[in-house]
Amino acid sequence: MEKIKTVCTGTITPDFMAKLNECCDITMGGYAVTGLNTMPEDELIDLLKGAELAIIEYENVTRKVIENSPSLRLIVCPRGKPVNIDCEAAAERGIPVVNTPARNANSVAELVVSQMISVCRQLGCANHEIKNGRYLGEPVDDIYAPTDRDDVVWMLDEEDSPFKRYRGPEISYRTMGFIGFGAIGARVKHLLNGFDMNFLVYDPYLPAEIAEKEGVKLCSLDEVLAGSDFVSVHCAVTPQTTGMIGAEEFKKMKPTAYFINTARGKIVQQKALVEALQTGEIAGAVLDVFWSEPLPSSAAEDAQCFDHPAYRRRFHRCPDLPFPYGIQRHSALSEKGTYGARI
């Protein structure tokens, strides 16, 4: 059987690549080779010459690229949404575009859970302080010699003791609030089941029967904000969600609550978040996304953005893809905006 001529710019696991090689003649290029997603249109057109199947992760497949790739029969975009593909141009050519919804759900969910613990216990701050020489004792000849004390609680009686400074709440038996409850939110909830938490969800598009099956309580946005110890954003950017979390929303949260955004930066009014941290309206925040990406260097110079001890900046990385959550056909027709988007 003649193999399908394929161009792949995506990162794919060796096992899945071996399966593709059984039926495809694969040429690797673009991001998969260079780690850059800035391939010009003309270079991508040259790469796709004669290709019937294109697996494109980050490069922009524009109308020009599609119109100049006459052999192309299928475009696979291994991302939550094919935002870099001109789906309308592909539909006009009769070329299906498929994507991989929720491909990063587990990666993001693990990040959320890990940072909930980290921000409560201020692990990043404590690590930074030790590396920078704070809380260290006098020099000794043998740093590996065991202490003669059985109880090694550092400077327990001092006001600046790390035992006091970095002591934080447990996450068990707390209440987790979700703004949007799609694949990522559901995975976070699954991972948190072992902590015996309660779960509140604001998602106007989530059917009641699914909420009941998942073991979460559907609430209004105000109820989620006011009743949660952690508020985690998991919705897509739409006209309805852009800037939906601002000063008024932070005022409704508990002063002991933590805010988490691993969805999109535009959902949160960032200045309002910084002010909520400064005034103590909330206890801390974890961000995987920003109002401007990459952050401008001037933001790093503004200590207001970063000096809160419970402000964390973390990044998730999706695993190389075996397409664990399946493949979905993407229509060129407009999609109804959803809070619980499968992203």
Coordinates of C-alpha atoms in Angstrom, one line a residue:
M1 CA 0.0 0.0 0.0
E2 CA 1.3 3.4 -1.0
K3 CA 2.0 5.6 2.1
I4 CA 0.2 8.9 2.5
K5 CA 2.6 11.8 2.0
T6 CA 2.5 13.7 5.3
V7 CA 4.1 16.8 6.7
C8 CA 4.3 17.1 10.5
T9 CA 5.3 20.1 12.5
G10 CA 3.8 18.9 15.8
T11 CA 5.4 17.2 18.8
I12 CA 4.2 13.6 18.9
T13 CA 5.1 10.7 21.1
P14 CA 7.4 8.0 19.6
D15 CA 4.8 5.3 20.0
F16 CA 2.2 7.3 18.0
M17 CA 4.8 8.4 15.5
A18 CA 5.6 4.7 14.9
K19 CA 2.0 4.0 14.1
L20 CA 1.9 7.0 11.7
N21 CA 5.0 5.7 10.0
E22 CA 3.2 2.4 9.2
C23 CA 0.8 4.3 6.8
C24 CA 2.4 7.7 6.2
D25 CA 5.6 8.9 4.5
I26 CA 6.4 11.7 7.0
T27 CA 8.5 14.8 6.5
M28 CA 9.2 16.7 9.8
G29 CA 9.6 20.4 9.8
G30 CA 8.6 23.6 11.5
Y31 CA 8.1 23.7 15.2
A32 CA 8.9 20.0 15.6
V33 CA 12.4 20.6 14.3
T34 CA 13.3 24.2 15.2
G35 CA 11.2 24.8 18.3
L36 CA 10.0 28.0 16.6
N37 CA 6.5 28.8 15.4
T38 CA 7.4 31.7 13.1
M39 CA 7.6 29.9 9.7
P40 CA 6.7 32.3 6.9
E41 CA 3.8 31.5 4.5
D42 CA 6.1 30.8 1.6
E43 CA 8.2 28.3 3.5
L44 CA 5.2 26.5 4.8
I45 CA 3.8 26.3 1.2
D46 CA 7.2 24.8 0.1
L47 CA 7.1 22.3 2.9
L48 CA 3.6 21.2 2.1
K49 CA 4.2 20.6 -1.6
G50 CA 2.7 17.2 -2.6
A51 CA 1.5 16.6 1.0
E52 CA -1.9 15.0 1.4
L53 CA -1.9 15.1 5.2
A54 CA -0.7 18.0 7.3
I55 CA -0.2 17.8 11.1
I56 CA 0.3 21.4 12.1
E57 CA 0.7 22.4 15.7
Y58 CA 1.6 26.1 15.8
E59 CA 2.3 27.4 12.3
N60 CA -0.4 29.6 10.7
V61 CA -2.1 27.8 7.9
T62 CA -3.6 30.7 6.1
R63 CA -5.9 31.0 3.1
K64 CA -2.8 31.5 0.9
V65 CA -1.2 28.3 2.3
I66 CA -4.3 26.3 1.7
E67 CA -4.9 27.7 -1.8
N68 CA -1.3 26.8 -2.8
S69 CA -1.4 23.3 -1.4
P70 CA -3.5 21.5 -4.1
S71 CA -2.7 17.9 -2.8
L72 CA -3.8 18.6 0.7
R73 CA -6.7 16.4 1.8
L74 CA -6.7 16.6 5.7
I75 CA -5.4 19.1 8.2
V76 CA -4.8 17.9 11.8
C77 CA -4.2 20.6 14.4
P78 CA -3.1 18.9 17.7
R79 CA -4.4 21.7 19.9
G80 CA -7.5 22.4 21.9
K81 CA -8.9 24.6 19.1
P82 CA -7.5 25.1 15.6
V83 CA -6.9 28.8 16.1
N84 CA -4.0 28.8 13.7
I85 CA -5.9 27.2 10.8
D86 CA -8.1 29.2 8.4
C87 CA -11.0 26.7 8.7
E88 CA -13.2 28.7 6.3
A89 CA -10.7 28.5 3.5
A90 CA -10.2 24.8 4.3
A91 CA -14.0 24.2 4.2
E92 CA -14.2 25.9 0.8
R93 CA -11.7 23.4 -0.5
G94 CA -13.5 20.5 1.1
I95 CA -10.5 19.8 3.4
P96 CA -11.5 18.6 6.9
V97 CA -9.8 20.2 9.8
V98 CA -9.6 18.1 13.0
N99 CA -8.3 19.1 16.4
T100 CA -7.6 17.5 19.8
P101 CA -9.9 19.0 22.5
A102 CA -8.7 18.7 26.0
R103 CA -5.3 17.5 25.0
N104 CA -3.7 19.5 27.8
A105 CA -6.4 18.9 30.4
N106 CA -4.3 16.7 32.6
S107 CA -1.2 18.9 32.3
V108 CA -3.1 22.0 33.4
A109 CA -5.1 20.2 36.1
E110 CA -1.9 18.9 37.7
L111 CA -0.5 22.4 37.6
V112 CA -3.6 23.8 39.4
V113 CA -3.4 21.2 42.2
S114 CA 0.3 21.6 42.7
Q115 CA 0.1 25.4 42.8
M116 CA -2.8 25.3 45.3
I117 CA -0.5 23.6 47.7
S118 CA 2.5 25.7 46.8
V119 CA 0.7 29.0 47.2
C120 CA -0.8 28.0 50.5
R121 CA 2.5 26.9 52.0
Q122 CA 4.5 29.6 50.2
L123 CA 7.0 27.0 48.9
G124 CA 8.4 29.3 46.2
C125 CA 9.1 32.1 48.7
A126 CA 10.7 29.8 51.2
N127 CA 12.9 28.2 48.5
H128 CA 13.9 31.7 47.3
E129 CA 14.8 32.9 50.8
I130 CA 17.0 29.8 51.6
K131 CA 18.8 30.2 48.2
N132 CA 19.4 33.9 49.0
G133 CA 20.9 33.2 52.5
R134 CA 18.0 33.9 54.7
Y135 CA 17.4 31.7 57.7
L136 CA 20.9 30.2 57.6
G137 CA 23.0 29.5 60.7
E138 CA 26.6 30.2 61.4
P139 CA 29.2 28.5 59.2
V140 CA 30.5 25.1 60.3
D141 CA 33.4 22.9 59.3
D142 CA 31.3 19.9 58.2
I143 CA 27.9 20.9 56.7
Y144 CA 27.0 17.2 56.6
A145 CA 27.5 16.5 60.2
P146 CA 24.1 15.5 61.9
T147 CA 22.6 17.9 64.5
D148 CA 22.5 16.8 68.1
R149 CA 18.9 18.0 68.3
D150 CA 16.0 15.7 67.8
D151 CA 13.5 18.5 67.1
V152 CA 14.8 20.9 64.4
V153 CA 12.2 23.6 64.1
W154 CA 14.2 26.7 63.0
M155 CA 14.1 29.7 65.4
L156 CA 10.6 28.7 66.7
D157 CA 10.7 31.4 69.3
E158 CA 11.6 34.2 67.0
E159 CA 9.1 36.4 65.3
D160 CA 10.8 35.9 61.9
S161 CA 10.8 32.1 62.2
P162 CA 10.2 30.4 58.8
F163 CA 7.9 28.1 60.8
K164 CA 5.7 31.0 61.5
R165 CA 6.3 33.0 58.3
Y166 CA 5.5 30.2 55.8
R167 CA 2.9 28.4 57.7
G168 CA -0.2 28.0 55.6
P169 CA -3.6 26.3 55.4
E170 CA -4.2 22.8 54.3
I171 CA -6.4 22.4 51.2
S172 CA -8.3 19.3 52.5
Y173 CA -11.9 19.9 53.5
R174 CA -11.9 23.3 51.8
T175 CA -14.3 24.5 49.1
M176 CA -13.1 24.7 45.5
G177 CA -14.9 27.1 43.1
F178 CA -14.8 26.7 39.3
I179 CA -15.6 29.4 36.8
G180 CA -16.2 27.2 33.8
F181 CA -16.3 23.4 34.1
G182 CA -15.1 21.8 30.9
A183 CA -12.5 19.0 30.5
I184 CA -9.8 20.8 32.5
G185 CA -12.1 21.8 35.4
A186 CA -13.5 18.2 35.5
R187 CA -10.0 16.8 35.6
V188 CA -9.0 19.2 38.4
K189 CA -12.0 18.1 40.4
H190 CA -11.1 14.5 39.8
L191 CA -7.6 15.1 41.2
L192 CA -8.9 16.9 44.2
N193 CA -11.4 14.2 45.2
G194 CA -8.7 12.7 47.4
F195 CA -8.6 15.9 49.5
D196 CA -12.3 15.6 50.5
M197 CA -13.1 19.1 49.2
N198 CA -16.5 20.6 48.3
F199 CA -17.0 21.8 44.8
L200 CA -19.0 24.9 43.5
V201 CA -19.4 25.6 39.8
Y202 CA -20.5 28.6 37.8
D203 CA -21.1 27.5 34.2
P204 CA -24.3 28.6 32.5
Y205 CA -23.8 26.0 29.8
L206 CA -23.2 23.0 32.1
P207 CA -26.3 20.7 32.1
A208 CA -27.6 19.9 35.6
E209 CA -27.4 16.2 35.0
I210 CA -23.6 16.4 34.2
A211 CA -23.1 18.5 37.4
E212 CA -24.9 15.9 39.4
K213 CA -22.9 13.1 37.8
E214 CA -19.6 15.0 38.5
G215 CA -20.6 15.7 42.1
V216 CA -20.5 19.5 41.9
K217 CA -23.0 22.1 42.9
L218 CA -24.1 24.6 40.2
C219 CA -24.2 28.1 41.6
S220 CA -24.3 31.7 40.5
L221 CA -21.0 33.5 40.0
D222 CA -21.5 35.5 43.2
E223 CA -22.1 32.3 45.2
V224 CA -18.9 30.7 43.8
L225 CA -16.9 33.8 44.7
A226 CA -18.3 34.2 48.1
G227 CA -18.3 30.6 49.1
S228 CA -15.0 29.3 47.8
D229 CA -11.6 29.0 49.4
F230 CA -10.1 28.6 46.0
V231 CA -11.5 30.2 42.8
S232 CA -10.1 28.7 39.6
V233 CA -10.9 30.0 36.1
H234 CA -11.4 27.5 33.3
C235 CA -13.4 29.3 30.6
A236 CA -12.7 30.4 27.1
V237 CA -12.3 34.1 26.0
T238 CA -15.6 35.3 24.6
P239 CA -17.3 38.8 24.6
Q240 CA -19.1 37.6 27.8
T241 CA -16.0 36.5 29.6
T242 CA -13.5 39.2 28.6
G243 CA -12.7 41.1 31.8
M244 CA -15.4 39.3 33.7
I245 CA -13.3 39.2 36.9
G246 CA -12.6 42.6 38.2
A247 CA -12.5 44.7 41.4
E248 CA -16.1 44.0 42.3
E249 CA -15.6 40.2 41.9
F250 CA -12.5 40.2 44.1
K251 CA -14.4 42.2 46.8
K252 CA -16.9 39.3 47.0
M253 CA -14.2 36.7 47.7
K254 CA -13.1 35.7 51.2
P255 CA -9.9 37.5 52.4
T256 CA -8.5 34.0 53.0
A257 CA -9.3 32.8 49.5
Y258 CA -6.9 32.2 46.6
F259 CA -7.5 33.1 43.0
I260 CA -6.1 30.8 40.2
N261 CA -6.1 31.6 36.4
T262 CA -4.8 29.0 34.0
A263 CA -7.3 29.8 31.3
R264 CA -6.7 33.2 29.5
G265 CA -5.3 36.5 30.8
K266 CA -8.0 38.6 29.2
I267 CA -10.7 37.1 31.5
V268 CA -9.2 39.0 34.5
Q269 CA -8.7 42.7 34.9
Q270 CA -5.1 42.4 35.9
K271 CA -4.8 45.8 37.7
A272 CA -7.8 44.9 39.9
L273 CA -6.1 41.6 40.8
V274 CA -2.9 43.4 41.8
E275 CA -4.9 45.8 43.9
A276 CA -6.8 43.0 45.5
L277 CA -3.5 41.4 46.6
Q278 CA -2.1 44.7 47.9
T279 CA -5.2 45.5 50.0
G280 CA -5.6 42.0 51.3
E281 CA -9.0 41.4 49.7
I282 CA -7.7 38.0 48.8
A283 CA -4.9 35.9 50.3
G284 CA -3.0 35.1 47.1
A285 CA -3.0 34.3 43.4
V286 CA -1.6 31.8 40.9
L287 CA -1.3 32.8 37.2
D288 CA -0.3 30.7 34.3
V289 CA -1.5 33.4 31.8
F290 CA -1.0 37.1 31.7
W291 CA -2.7 40.2 30.3
S292 CA 0.3 40.6 28.0
E293 CA 2.4 37.7 26.7
P294 CA 5.3 37.7 26.9
L295 CA 5.2 40.2 29.8
P296 CA 6.9 43.5 28.9
S297 CA 10.1 44.2 30.7
S298 CA 8.6 47.2 32.3
A299 CA 6.2 45.0 34.1
A300 CA 9.1 43.2 35.9
E301 CA 10.3 46.7 37.0
D302 CA 7.0 47.4 38.6
A303 CA 7.2 45.8 42.0
Q304 CA 3.5 46.2 42.4
C305 CA 2.9 43.3 40.0
F306 CA 5.2 40.9 41.7
D307 CA 6.0 41.7 45.3
H308 CA 3.1 39.9 47.0
P309 CA 4.4 36.9 48.9
A310 CA 1.5 34.7 47.7
Y311 CA 1.6 35.7 44.1
R312 CA 2.8 32.8 41.9
R313 CA 3.7 32.7 38.2
R314 CA 3.9 29.2 36.8
F315 CA 3.8 27.7 33.3
H316 CA 2.4 24.4 32.2
R317 CA 3.7 22.4 29.3
C318 CA 1.6 20.0 27.4
P319 CA 3.1 16.5 27.1
D320 CA 4.2 15.3 23.6
L321 CA 1.0 14.2 21.9
P322 CA -0.4 10.7 21.6
F323 CA -3.8 12.5 21.2
P324 CA -5.0 11.0 24.5
Y325 CA -8.4 12.7 24.5
G326 CA -9.4 11.9 21.0
I327 CA -9.9 13.9 17.8
Q328 CA -12.7 16.2 17.0
R329 CA -13.9 17.5 13.6
H330 CA -13.9 21.3 13.5
S331 CA -16.5 23.1 11.4
A332 CA -15.9 26.4 9.7
L333 CA -19.3 27.5 11.0
S334 CA -19.3 29.9 14.0
E335 CA -19.3 28.2 17.4
K336 CA -21.5 29.1 20.3
G337 CA -19.4 30.7 23.0
T338 CA -19.2 28.5 26.1
Y339 CA -17.8 28.9 29.6
G340 CA -16.9 25.2 30.0
A341 CA -15.0 25.2 26.7
R342 CA -13.0 22.0 26.0
I343 CA -9.7 23.7 26.0

